[in-house]
mmCIF file of C-alpha atoms and ligand atoms in Angstrom:
data_model
loop_
_atom_site.group_PDB
_atom_site.id
_atom_site.type_symbol
_atom_site.label_atom_id
_atom_site.label_comp_id
_atom_site.label_asym_id
_atom_site.label_seq_id
_atom_site.Cartn_x
_atom_site.Cartn_y
_atom_site.Cartn_z
ATOM 1 C CA MET A 1 34.672 2.198 -9.927
ATOM 2 C CA ALA A 2 32.871 5.380 -8.943
ATOM 3 C CA LYS A 3 33.471 7.007 -5.549
ATOM 4 C CA THR A 4 31.324 5.452 -2.796
ATOM 5 C CA LEU A 5 29.397 8.610 -1.953
ATOM 6 C CA LEU A 6 28.500 9.126 -5.620
ATOM 7 C CA ARG A 7 27.346 5.495 -5.891
ATOM 8 C CA VAL A 8 25.036 6.012 -2.918
ATOM 9 C CA LEU A 9 23.661 9.238 -4.421
ATOM 10 C CA ALA A 10 23.009 7.239 -7.611
ATOM 11 C CA GLY A 11 20.746 4.975 -5.547
ATOM 12 C CA GLU A 12 23.051 2.119 -4.571
ATOM 13 C CA ALA A 13 22.918 0.636 -1.038
ATOM 14 C CA VAL A 14 26.694 0.562 -0.398
ATOM 15 C CA TRP A 15 27.656 -1.126 2.901
ATOM 16 C CA PRO A 16 29.361 -0.150 5.141
ATOM 17 C CA PRO A 17 28.036 3.286 4.204
ATOM 18 C CA PRO A 18 30.251 6.224 3.246
ATOM 19 C CA VAL A 19 30.715 8.680 6.102
ATOM 20 C CA TRP A 20 31.526 12.352 6.567
ATOM 21 C CA LEU A 21 30.460 14.895 9.185
ATOM 22 C CA MET A 22 28.889 18.317 8.882
ATOM 23 C CA ARG A 23 31.433 20.878 10.167
ATOM 24 C CA GLN A 24 34.128 18.216 9.991
ATOM 25 C CA ALA A 25 36.651 21.036 9.513
ATOM 26 C CA GLY A 26 36.461 23.339 12.490
ATOM 27 C CA ARG A 27 37.396 24.340 15.968
ATOM 28 C CA TYR A 28 37.403 20.824 17.514
ATOM 29 C CA LEU A 29 40.586 20.108 15.476
ATOM 30 C CA PRO A 30 43.845 21.576 16.879
ATOM 31 C CA GLU A 31 45.261 21.799 13.341
ATOM 32 C CA TYR A 32 42.249 23.961 12.341
ATOM 33 C CA ARG A 33 42.697 26.277 15.326
ATOM 34 C CA GLN A 34 46.316 26.732 14.329
ATOM 35 C CA VAL A 35 45.452 27.810 10.749
ATOM 36 C CA ARG A 36 42.554 29.941 12.005
ATOM 37 C CA ALA A 37 44.877 31.803 14.387
ATOM 38 C CA GLY A 38 47.041 32.800 11.424
ATOM 39 C CA ALA A 39 44.168 34.346 9.416
ATOM 40 C CA LYS A 40 42.929 37.887 9.997
ATOM 41 C CA ASP A 41 39.350 36.695 10.457
ATOM 42 C CA PHE A 42 36.952 33.947 9.402
ATOM 43 C CA VAL A 43 35.911 35.664 6.140
ATOM 44 C CA GLU A 44 39.552 35.994 5.131
ATOM 45 C CA LEU A 45 40.082 32.300 5.912
ATOM 46 C CA CYS A 46 37.258 31.441 3.477
ATOM 47 C CA LEU A 47 38.688 33.769 0.801
ATOM 48 C CA THR A 48 42.321 32.599 0.940
ATOM 49 C CA PRO A 49 42.655 29.449 -1.219
ATOM 50 C CA ASP A 50 45.923 28.318 0.432
ATOM 51 C CA LEU A 51 44.248 28.273 3.851
ATOM 52 C CA ALA A 52 40.795 27.060 2.739
ATOM 53 C CA VAL A 53 42.348 24.121 0.837
ATOM 54 C CA GLU A 54 44.415 23.193 3.886
ATOM 55 C CA VAL A 55 41.505 23.173 6.368
ATOM 56 C CA THR A 56 39.229 21.320 3.915
ATOM 57 C CA LEU A 57 41.807 18.521 3.725
ATOM 58 C CA GLN A 58 42.524 18.273 7.473
ATOM 59 C CA PRO A 59 39.659 15.868 8.340
ATOM 60 C CA LEU A 60 40.535 13.722 5.287
ATOM 61 C CA ARG A 61 44.104 13.294 6.485
ATOM 62 C CA ARG A 62 43.100 12.553 10.045
ATOM 63 C CA TYR A 63 40.135 10.228 9.416
ATOM 64 C CA GLY A 64 39.981 9.355 5.712
ATOM 65 C CA MET A 65 36.471 10.780 5.399
ATOM 66 C CA ASP A 66 34.503 9.786 2.279
ATOM 67 C CA ALA A 67 33.744 13.418 1.445
ATOM 68 C CA ALA A 68 35.580 16.712 1.491
ATOM 69 C CA ILE A 69 33.211 19.650 1.909
ATOM 70 C CA LEU A 70 34.469 22.972 0.606
ATOM 71 C CA PHE A 71 35.570 25.126 3.517
ATOM 72 C CA SER A 72 33.403 28.214 3.243
ATOM 73 C CA ASP A 73 30.150 29.435 4.793
ATOM 74 C CA ILE A 74 26.551 29.870 3.681
ATOM 75 C CA LEU A 75 26.909 33.598 4.420
ATOM 76 C CA MET A 76 29.555 34.038 1.735
ATOM 77 C CA LEU A 77 26.701 34.489 -0.776
ATOM 78 C CA PRO A 78 25.301 37.609 0.976
ATOM 79 C CA TYR A 79 28.931 38.764 1.184
ATOM 80 C CA ALA A 80 29.313 38.182 -2.565
ATOM 81 C CA LEU A 81 26.087 40.102 -3.201
ATOM 82 C CA GLY A 82 27.709 43.121 -1.548
ATOM 83 C CA GLN A 83 26.025 42.942 1.870
ATOM 84 C CA GLY A 84 28.632 43.557 4.559
ATOM 85 C CA LEU A 85 29.539 40.472 6.631
ATOM 86 C CA ARG A 86 31.671 40.105 9.694
ATOM 87 C CA PHE A 87 31.992 37.446 12.349
ATOM 88 C CA ALA A 88 32.013 39.034 15.771
ATOM 89 C CA GLU A 89 34.519 37.126 17.935
ATOM 90 C CA GLY A 90 32.631 34.574 20.005
ATOM 91 C CA GLU A 91 29.217 35.919 18.905
ATOM 92 C CA GLY A 92 28.558 34.709 15.379
ATOM 93 C CA PRO A 93 27.768 36.576 12.160
ATOM 94 C CA ARG A 94 26.716 40.212 11.804
ATOM 95 C CA LEU A 95 25.276 41.753 8.600
ATOM 96 C CA PRO A 96 23.735 45.210 8.032
ATOM 97 C CA PRO A 97 20.036 44.146 7.870
ATOM 98 C CA ILE A 98 18.010 44.435 4.652
ATOM 99 C CA ARG A 99 14.287 44.914 5.336
ATOM 100 C CA ASP A 100 12.716 46.577 2.303
ATOM 101 C CA VAL A 101 12.803 46.718 -1.477
ATOM 102 C CA ALA A 102 15.206 49.703 -1.365
ATOM 103 C CA GLY A 103 17.652 47.555 0.597
ATOM 104 C CA LEU A 104 17.503 44.953 -2.149
ATOM 105 C CA ALA A 105 18.327 47.568 -4.774
ATOM 106 C CA ALA A 106 21.602 48.255 -2.961
ATOM 107 C CA LEU A 107 22.762 44.668 -3.543
ATOM 108 C CA ASP A 108 25.185 44.061 -6.394
ATOM 109 C CA PRO A 109 24.520 40.716 -8.141
ATOM 110 C CA ALA A 110 26.850 41.739 -10.979
ATOM 111 C CA GLY A 111 29.731 41.776 -8.496
ATOM 112 C CA VAL A 112 29.238 38.146 -7.422
ATOM 113 C CA PRO A 113 31.614 36.470 -9.920
ATOM 114 C CA GLY A 114 34.507 38.700 -8.826
ATOM 115 C CA ARG A 115 33.858 38.165 -5.132
ATOM 116 C CA ILE A 116 33.471 34.361 -5.336
ATOM 117 C CA ALA A 117 36.551 33.878 -7.540
ATOM 118 C CA PRO A 118 38.793 32.808 -4.601
ATOM 119 C CA ILE A 119 36.171 30.238 -3.485
ATOM 120 C CA LEU A 120 36.095 28.707 -6.975
ATOM 121 C CA GLU A 121 39.892 28.706 -7.008
ATOM 122 C CA THR A 122 39.826 26.709 -3.749
ATOM 123 C CA LEU A 123 37.622 24.077 -5.443
ATOM 124 C CA ARG A 124 39.843 23.927 -8.531
ATOM 125 C CA ARG A 125 42.871 23.249 -6.329
ATOM 126 C CA LEU A 126 41.049 20.710 -4.161
ATOM 127 C CA ARG A 127 39.710 18.513 -6.920
ATOM 128 C CA PRO A 128 43.017 16.754 -7.767
ATOM 129 C CA LEU A 129 43.871 16.474 -4.024
ATOM 130 C CA VAL A 130 40.814 14.662 -2.614
ATOM 131 C CA GLY A 131 41.647 11.151 -3.850
ATOM 132 C CA GLU A 132 38.754 8.726 -3.297
ATOM 133 C CA ALA A 133 36.759 11.277 -1.310
ATOM 134 C CA THR A 134 33.911 13.109 -3.051
ATOM 135 C CA LEU A 135 34.310 16.888 -3.265
ATOM 136 C CA ILE A 136 31.085 18.547 -2.092
ATOM 137 C CA GLY A 137 30.214 22.166 -2.892
ATOM 138 C CA PHE A 138 27.398 23.872 -1.000
ATOM 139 C CA ALA A 139 25.203 26.875 -0.480
ATOM 140 C CA GLY A 140 22.640 27.961 2.060
ATOM 141 C CA ALA A 141 19.060 27.587 0.857
ATOM 142 C CA PRO A 142 17.256 30.860 0.068
ATOM 143 C CA PHE A 143 15.068 30.873 3.185
ATOM 144 C CA THR A 144 17.903 30.279 5.655
ATOM 145 C CA VAL A 145 20.155 32.830 3.952
ATOM 146 C CA ALA A 146 17.261 35.344 3.820
ATOM 147 C CA CYS A 147 16.794 34.927 7.594
ATOM 148 C CA TYR A 148 20.352 36.141 8.242
ATOM 149 C CA MET A 149 20.148 38.906 5.606
ATOM 150 C CA VAL A 150 16.951 40.369 7.096
ATOM 151 C CA GLU A 151 17.707 39.809 10.774
ATOM 152 C CA GLY A 152 21.393 40.756 10.526
ATOM 153 C CA GLU A 153 22.353 38.016 13.008
ATOM 154 C CA GLY A 154 21.549 34.469 14.167
ATOM 155 C CA GLY A 155 18.778 33.512 16.588
ATOM 156 C CA GLU A 156 15.140 32.641 15.949
ATOM 157 C CA PHE A 157 14.740 35.342 13.274
ATOM 158 C CA PRO A 158 11.534 37.027 14.556
ATOM 159 C CA THR A 159 11.873 40.046 12.228
ATOM 160 C CA ALA A 160 12.515 37.971 9.107
ATOM 161 C CA ARG A 161 9.689 35.517 9.782
ATOM 162 C CA THR A 162 7.180 38.278 10.549
ATOM 163 C CA LEU A 163 8.224 40.289 7.493
ATOM 164 C CA ALA A 164 7.621 37.236 5.298
ATOM 165 C CA TYR A 165 3.909 37.571 6.245
ATOM 166 C CA ARG A 166 3.692 41.391 6.431
ATOM 167 C CA ASP A 167 5.588 42.270 3.287
ATOM 168 C CA PRO A 168 5.289 39.268 0.992
ATOM 169 C CA VAL A 169 6.254 41.357 -2.046
ATOM 170 C CA PHE A 170 9.623 42.190 -0.486
ATOM 171 C CA PHE A 171 10.169 38.657 0.816
ATOM 172 C CA ARG A 172 9.250 37.099 -2.534
ATOM 173 C CA ARG A 173 11.749 39.362 -4.310
ATOM 174 C CA LEU A 174 14.473 38.477 -1.829
ATOM 175 C CA ILE A 175 13.811 34.723 -2.166
ATOM 176 C CA ASP A 176 13.696 34.974 -5.977
ATOM 177 C CA LEU A 177 16.959 36.927 -6.043
ATOM 178 C CA LEU A 178 18.608 34.348 -3.795
ATOM 179 C CA THR A 179 17.209 31.428 -5.788
ATOM 180 C CA THR A 180 18.721 32.776 -9.004
ATOM 181 C CA ALA A 181 22.027 33.659 -7.319
ATOM 182 C CA THR A 182 22.209 30.218 -5.667
ATOM 183 C CA ILE A 183 21.680 28.415 -8.980
ATOM 184 C CA ASP A 184 24.534 30.379 -10.571
ATOM 185 C CA TYR A 185 26.745 29.958 -7.491
ATOM 186 C CA LEU A 186 26.276 26.168 -7.316
ATOM 187 C CA ALA A 187 26.677 25.790 -11.088
ATOM 188 C CA ALA A 188 29.964 27.729 -10.843
ATOM 189 C CA GLN A 189 31.098 25.427 -8.008
ATOM 190 C CA ILE A 190 30.344 22.369 -10.171
ATOM 191 C CA GLU A 191 32.255 23.911 -13.080
ATOM 192 C CA ALA A 192 35.198 24.489 -10.707
ATOM 193 C CA GLY A 193 35.272 20.842 -9.570
ATOM 194 C CA ALA A 194 32.489 20.079 -7.063
ATOM 195 C CA GLU A 195 31.240 16.522 -7.704
ATOM 196 C CA ALA A 196 28.055 16.912 -5.640
ATOM 197 C CA VAL A 197 26.335 19.881 -4.030
ATOM 198 C CA MET A 198 24.464 20.305 -0.771
ATOM 199 C CA LEU A 199 21.776 22.869 0.019
ATOM 200 C CA PHE A 200 21.616 23.746 3.754
ATOM 201 C CA ASP A 201 18.181 24.929 4.911
ATOM 202 C CA SER A 202 19.087 24.977 8.582
ATOM 203 C CA TRP A 203 16.083 27.037 9.669
ATOM 204 C CA ALA A 204 13.401 25.463 7.426
ATOM 205 C CA GLY A 205 11.736 23.923 10.493
ATOM 206 C CA LEU A 206 10.799 27.370 11.851
ATOM 207 C CA LEU A 207 8.129 27.725 9.158
ATOM 208 C CA ALA A 208 4.401 26.962 9.210
ATOM 209 C CA PRO A 209 3.171 24.628 6.433
ATOM 210 C CA LEU A 210 2.118 27.250 3.850
ATOM 211 C CA PRO A 211 5.320 29.309 4.045
ATOM 212 C CA PHE A 212 7.303 26.050 4.168
ATOM 213 C CA ARG A 213 5.952 25.169 0.746
ATOM 214 C CA ARG A 214 6.521 28.686 -0.614
ATOM 215 C CA TRP A 215 9.927 29.533 0.868
ATOM 216 C CA VAL A 216 11.543 26.080 1.276
ATOM 217 C CA ILE A 217 10.113 23.510 -1.161
ATOM 218 C CA GLU A 218 9.505 25.742 -4.195
ATOM 219 C CA PRO A 219 12.942 27.435 -4.238
ATOM 220 C CA ALA A 220 14.717 24.092 -3.635
ATOM 221 C CA ALA A 221 12.725 22.562 -6.501
ATOM 222 C CA ARG A 222 13.711 25.432 -8.802
ATOM 223 C CA ILE A 223 17.372 25.107 -7.839
ATOM 224 C CA ALA A 224 17.402 21.307 -8.242
ATOM 225 C CA THR A 225 15.581 21.410 -11.589
ATOM 226 C CA GLU A 226 17.833 24.074 -13.089
ATOM 227 C CA LEU A 227 21.039 22.394 -11.871
ATOM 228 C CA ARG A 228 19.868 19.070 -13.333
ATOM 229 C CA ARG A 229 19.339 20.866 -16.637
ATOM 230 C CA ARG A 230 22.750 22.576 -16.599
ATOM 231 C CA HIS A 231 24.716 19.714 -15.043
ATOM 232 C CA PRO A 232 22.897 16.425 -15.480
ATOM 233 C CA GLY A 233 24.512 13.687 -13.447
ATOM 234 C CA VAL A 234 25.787 15.940 -10.631
ATOM 235 C CA PRO A 235 23.791 14.944 -7.540
ATOM 236 C CA MET A 236 22.286 17.308 -4.982
ATOM 237 C CA ILE A 237 21.650 16.717 -1.282
ATOM 238 C CA GLY A 238 18.904 18.831 0.295
ATOM 239 C CA PHE A 239 18.913 19.413 4.056
ATOM 240 C CA PRO A 240 15.606 20.919 5.209
ATOM 241 C CA ARG A 241 16.491 20.829 8.911
ATOM 242 C CA LEU A 242 13.592 20.115 11.298
ATOM 243 C CA ALA A 243 11.179 19.644 8.377
ATOM 244 C CA GLY A 244 9.480 16.805 10.291
ATOM 245 C CA LEU A 245 6.542 15.312 8.420
ATOM 246 C CA GLN A 246 7.257 17.522 5.396
ATOM 247 C CA LEU A 247 10.383 15.527 4.556
ATOM 248 C CA GLY A 248 8.557 13.345 2.029
ATOM 249 C CA ALA A 249 6.961 16.299 0.247
ATOM 250 C CA TYR A 250 10.355 18.015 0.065
ATOM 251 C CA ALA A 251 12.008 14.935 -1.477
ATOM 252 C CA ALA A 252 9.211 14.329 -3.971
ATOM 253 C CA ALA A 253 8.857 17.946 -5.112
ATOM 254 C CA THR A 254 12.577 18.627 -5.489
ATOM 255 C CA GLY A 255 13.750 15.291 -6.909
ATOM 256 C CA VAL A 256 17.045 15.635 -5.017
ATOM 257 C CA GLN A 257 19.283 12.540 -4.974
ATOM 258 C CA GLY A 258 19.911 12.781 -1.233
ATOM 259 C CA VAL A 259 18.022 14.154 1.773
ATOM 260 C CA GLY A 260 19.828 15.153 4.951
ATOM 261 C CA ILE A 261 17.943 14.259 8.123
ATOM 262 C CA ASP A 262 18.360 16.124 11.394
ATOM 263 C CA THR A 263 18.863 14.726 14.883
ATOM 264 C CA ALA A 264 15.138 14.633 15.704
ATOM 265 C CA VAL A 265 14.128 12.341 12.827
ATOM 266 C CA GLU A 266 13.348 8.667 13.523
ATOM 267 C CA PRO A 267 15.398 6.847 10.838
ATOM 268 C CA GLY A 268 12.799 4.171 10.047
ATOM 269 C CA LEU A 269 10.090 6.786 9.482
ATOM 270 C CA ALA A 270 12.438 8.851 7.300
ATOM 271 C CA SER A 271 13.086 5.738 5.269
ATOM 272 C CA GLN A 272 9.358 5.367 4.604
ATOM 273 C CA ALA A 273 8.878 9.068 3.819
ATOM 274 C CA VAL A 274 11.869 9.159 1.454
ATOM 275 C CA PRO A 275 12.011 5.761 -0.277
ATOM 276 C CA PRO A 276 14.932 4.488 -2.380
ATOM 277 C CA PRO A 277 16.495 5.280 -4.777
ATOM 278 C CA THR A 278 16.709 8.623 -2.953
ATOM 279 C CA ALA A 279 19.559 8.423 -0.425
ATOM 280 C CA LEU A 280 19.268 9.540 3.189
ATOM 281 C CA GLN A 281 22.122 11.221 5.052
ATOM 282 C CA GLY A 282 22.405 11.637 8.833
ATOM 283 C CA ASN A 283 21.684 11.744 11.723
ATOM 284 C CA LEU A 284 23.750 11.016 14.831
ATOM 285 C CA ASP A 285 23.106 13.576 17.559
ATOM 286 C CA PRO A 286 26.220 15.837 17.797
ATOM 287 C CA LEU A 287 25.771 15.596 21.572
ATOM 288 C CA ALA A 288 26.084 11.790 21.418
ATOM 289 C CA LEU A 289 29.382 12.332 19.589
ATOM 290 C CA LEU A 290 30.435 14.836 22.237
ATOM 291 C CA ALA A 291 29.571 12.353 25.002
ATOM 292 C CA GLY A 292 31.210 9.372 23.264
ATOM 293 C CA GLY A 293 31.337 5.990 25.000
ATOM 294 C CA GLU A 294 28.323 3.710 25.207
ATOM 295 C CA ALA A 295 25.817 6.468 24.437
ATOM 296 C CA MET A 296 27.473 7.124 21.090
ATOM 297 C CA GLN A 297 27.871 3.437 20.335
ATOM 298 C CA GLU A 298 24.207 2.677 21.013
ATOM 299 C CA ALA A 299 22.930 5.647 18.978
ATOM 300 C CA THR A 300 25.227 4.780 16.054
ATOM 301 C CA ALA A 301 24.244 1.104 16.075
ATOM 302 C CA SER A 302 20.561 1.979 15.975
ATOM 303 C CA ILE A 303 21.004 4.298 12.976
ATOM 304 C CA LEU A 304 23.065 1.692 11.111
ATOM 305 C CA ALA A 305 20.481 -1.026 11.811
ATOM 306 C CA ALA A 306 17.633 1.155 10.499
ATOM 307 C CA MET A 307 19.497 2.174 7.335
ATOM 308 C CA ARG A 308 21.090 -1.124 6.319
ATOM 309 C CA GLY A 309 19.966 -2.193 2.849
ATOM 310 C CA ARG A 310 19.033 1.276 1.548
ATOM 311 C CA PRO A 311 21.156 4.048 0.009
ATOM 312 C CA PHE A 312 22.590 5.836 3.039
ATOM 313 C CA VAL A 313 25.406 8.226 3.981
ATOM 314 C CA PHE A 314 26.393 8.267 7.653
ATOM 315 C CA ASN A 315 26.633 11.801 9.082
ATOM 316 C CA LEU A 316 25.532 13.832 12.083
ATOM 317 C CA GLY A 317 22.096 15.427 12.464
ATOM 318 C CA HIS A 318 23.837 18.840 12.701
ATOM 319 C CA GLY A 319 27.417 20.115 12.892
ATOM 320 C CA VAL A 320 30.297 18.820 15.062
ATOM 321 C CA LEU A 321 30.378 20.779 18.340
ATOM 322 C CA PRO A 322 33.655 22.632 19.102
ATOM 323 C CA PRO A 323 34.356 20.831 22.440
ATOM 324 C CA THR A 324 34.243 17.392 20.728
ATOM 325 C CA ASP A 325 37.350 15.227 21.327
ATOM 326 C CA PRO A 326 39.021 14.367 17.985
ATOM 327 C CA GLU A 327 39.745 10.860 19.333
ATOM 328 C CA THR A 328 36.009 10.217 19.776
ATOM 329 C CA VAL A 329 35.494 11.026 16.101
ATOM 330 C CA ALA A 330 38.088 8.331 15.246
ATOM 331 C CA THR A 331 36.176 5.834 17.433
ATOM 332 C CA LEU A 332 32.926 6.695 15.640
ATOM 333 C CA LEU A 333 34.526 6.164 12.234
ATOM 334 C CA ARG A 334 35.759 2.708 13.267
ATOM 335 C CA GLN A 335 32.254 1.671 14.304
ATOM 336 C CA VAL A 336 30.626 2.948 11.103
ATOM 337 C CA ARG A 337 33.275 1.264 8.949
ATOM 338 C CA ALA A 338 32.683 -2.041 10.716
ATOM 339 C CA GLY A 339 29.096 -1.730 9.408
HETATM 340 O O1 1CP B 401 35.292 30.627 14.465
HETATM 341 C C1 1CP B 401 35.368 29.955 13.447
HETATM 342 O O2 1CP B 401 36.383 29.332 13.132
HETATM 343 C C2 1CP B 401 34.167 29.924 12.578
HETATM 344 C C3 1CP B 401 33.179 28.834 12.819
HETATM 345 C C4 1CP B 401 32.553 28.455 11.492
HETATM 346 C C5 1CP B 401 32.937 27.414 10.649
HETATM 347 C C6 1CP B 401 34.021 26.382 10.891
HETATM 348 C C7 1CP B 401 31.516 29.162 10.834
HETATM 349 C C8 1CP B 401 30.841 30.375 11.301
HETATM 350 N N1 1CP B 401 31.263 28.549 9.626
HETATM 351 C C9 1CP B 401 32.108 27.472 9.472
HETATM 352 C C10 1CP B 401 32.218 26.585 8.299
HETATM 353 C C11 1CP B 401 30.989 26.096 7.652
HETATM 354 N N2 1CP B 401 29.720 26.614 7.788
HETATM 355 C C12 1CP B 401 30.949 25.034 6.728
HETATM 356 C C13 1CP B 401 32.219 24.352 6.205
HETATM 357 C C14 1CP B 401 32.475 23.026 6.025
HETATM 358 C C15 1CP B 401 32.219 21.941 7.059
HETATM 359 O O3 1CP B 401 31.051 21.552 7.254
HETATM 360 O O4 1CP B 401 33.212 21.399 7.551
HETATM 361 C C16 1CP B 401 29.597 24.872 6.356
HETATM 362 C C17 1CP B 401 29.013 23.821 5.439
HETATM 363 C C18 1CP B 401 28.843 25.874 7.029
HETATM 364 C C19 1CP B 401 27.408 26.080 6.844
HETATM 365 C C20 1CP B 401 26.672 27.008 7.733
HETATM 366 N N3 1CP B 401 27.062 28.229 8.230
HETATM 367 C C21 1CP B 401 25.324 26.810 8.116
HETATM 368 C C22 1CP B 401 24.485 25.640 7.662
HETATM 369 C C23 1CP B 401 24.724 24.420 8.456
HETATM 370 C C24 1CP B 401 24.384 24.536 9.927
HETATM 371 O O5 1CP B 401 25.314 24.424 10.731
HETATM 372 O O6 1CP B 401 23.201 24.718 10.226
HETATM 373 C C25 1CP B 401 24.939 27.902 8.918
HETATM 374 C C26 1CP B 401 23.592 28.131 9.572
HETATM 375 C C27 1CP B 401 26.043 28.796 8.979
HETATM 376 C C28 1CP B 401 26.084 30.110 9.665
HETATM 377 C C29 1CP B 401 27.211 30.203 10.608
HETATM 378 N N4 1CP B 401 28.519 30.281 10.226
HETATM 379 C C30 1CP B 401 29.345 30.306 11.337
HETATM 380 C C31 1CP B 401 28.504 30.258 12.483
HETATM 381 C C32 1CP B 401 28.988 30.321 13.911
HETATM 382 C C33 1CP B 401 27.171 30.154 12.022
HETATM 383 C C34 1CP B 401 25.924 30.011 12.867
HETATM 384 C C35 1CP B 401 25.461 31.358 13.255
HETATM 385 C C36 1CP B 401 24.208 31.363 14.098
HETATM 386 O O7 1CP B 401 23.104 31.262 13.548
HETATM 387 O O8 1CP B 401 24.345 31.527 15.316
#
């Protein structure tokens, strides 16, 4: 019998649905904070297989999640391309910004295999350890990763989004470079043991319709098509966060097996926009999980009611928030598993 998450991504309406949570490994877990305190910094944590394997498995041990997502970060691809990356304590990521074609020439795509080797080693070690859980590899989508590479930090990315209009030649080259690098990176993750892959386009919803098609849908379609060719049968989940009414166009153009839906999406409407056999994945508000109690119960029940009978993976609409109580996560899992 195939793993439940893989059955859902093959189009089956498994009930109760499989469940995992974005950022299920992270600061809300005391056992994560303990490992994190022993690593020099976050980048080193991602690049040390002993530690990355351990934190990937922590939420499986505690909750028996139906998926293990590789512990890494979407910004490890810019790191692997030779752009400096550091996580400023309490402030988020910092990269030396790249804003012109000359900046692109300084990147080192040939160095990627060497720099991602420890990440692939983490996957190779995880695969025999995940049991009935599905091992998910991931990457950031080209647009979201480009935002950080151009801006040099998080936020609303005013420089990156303006440059996409002002210097389309530069932006096109950056997106094309990232599309190619992402295909190779995800293919390498599959070869190292990932059973499904997820493409995080966290900032897709910042784009107007024309750039959304150009910088979100087209690169995701290229990535999905090429991965299907190289690794037929390995499913992909696309997560174009805050895509709104463009969700259906994204699903149709990419042919992904699963679409992640964010907190703002009405589940019934998503179900119409993205019909079976494509699976949906989401979308409990991380704040409802933080609050717990009746608010969480009501929100969870309404998602389950809307998704019953179609291929569905229960998840959050965005990542677990650090102040979340681990006990509340256990309560959520019990409700989802009761169907
Ligand atoms: O201090 C710490 O311990 C670091 C916090 C942290 C963690 C736990 C960061 C920094 N990244 C991660 C892990 C991570 N990031 C995973 C691992 C697996 C899991 O889900 O359990 C994944 C899939 C990501 C993906 C990621 N990183 C995204 C896409 C999803 C999303 O949340 O929108 C994005 C946008 C990032 C960038 C990033 N990495 C870390 C931070 C604080 C941020 C956000 C920066 C910002 O824009 O402010």
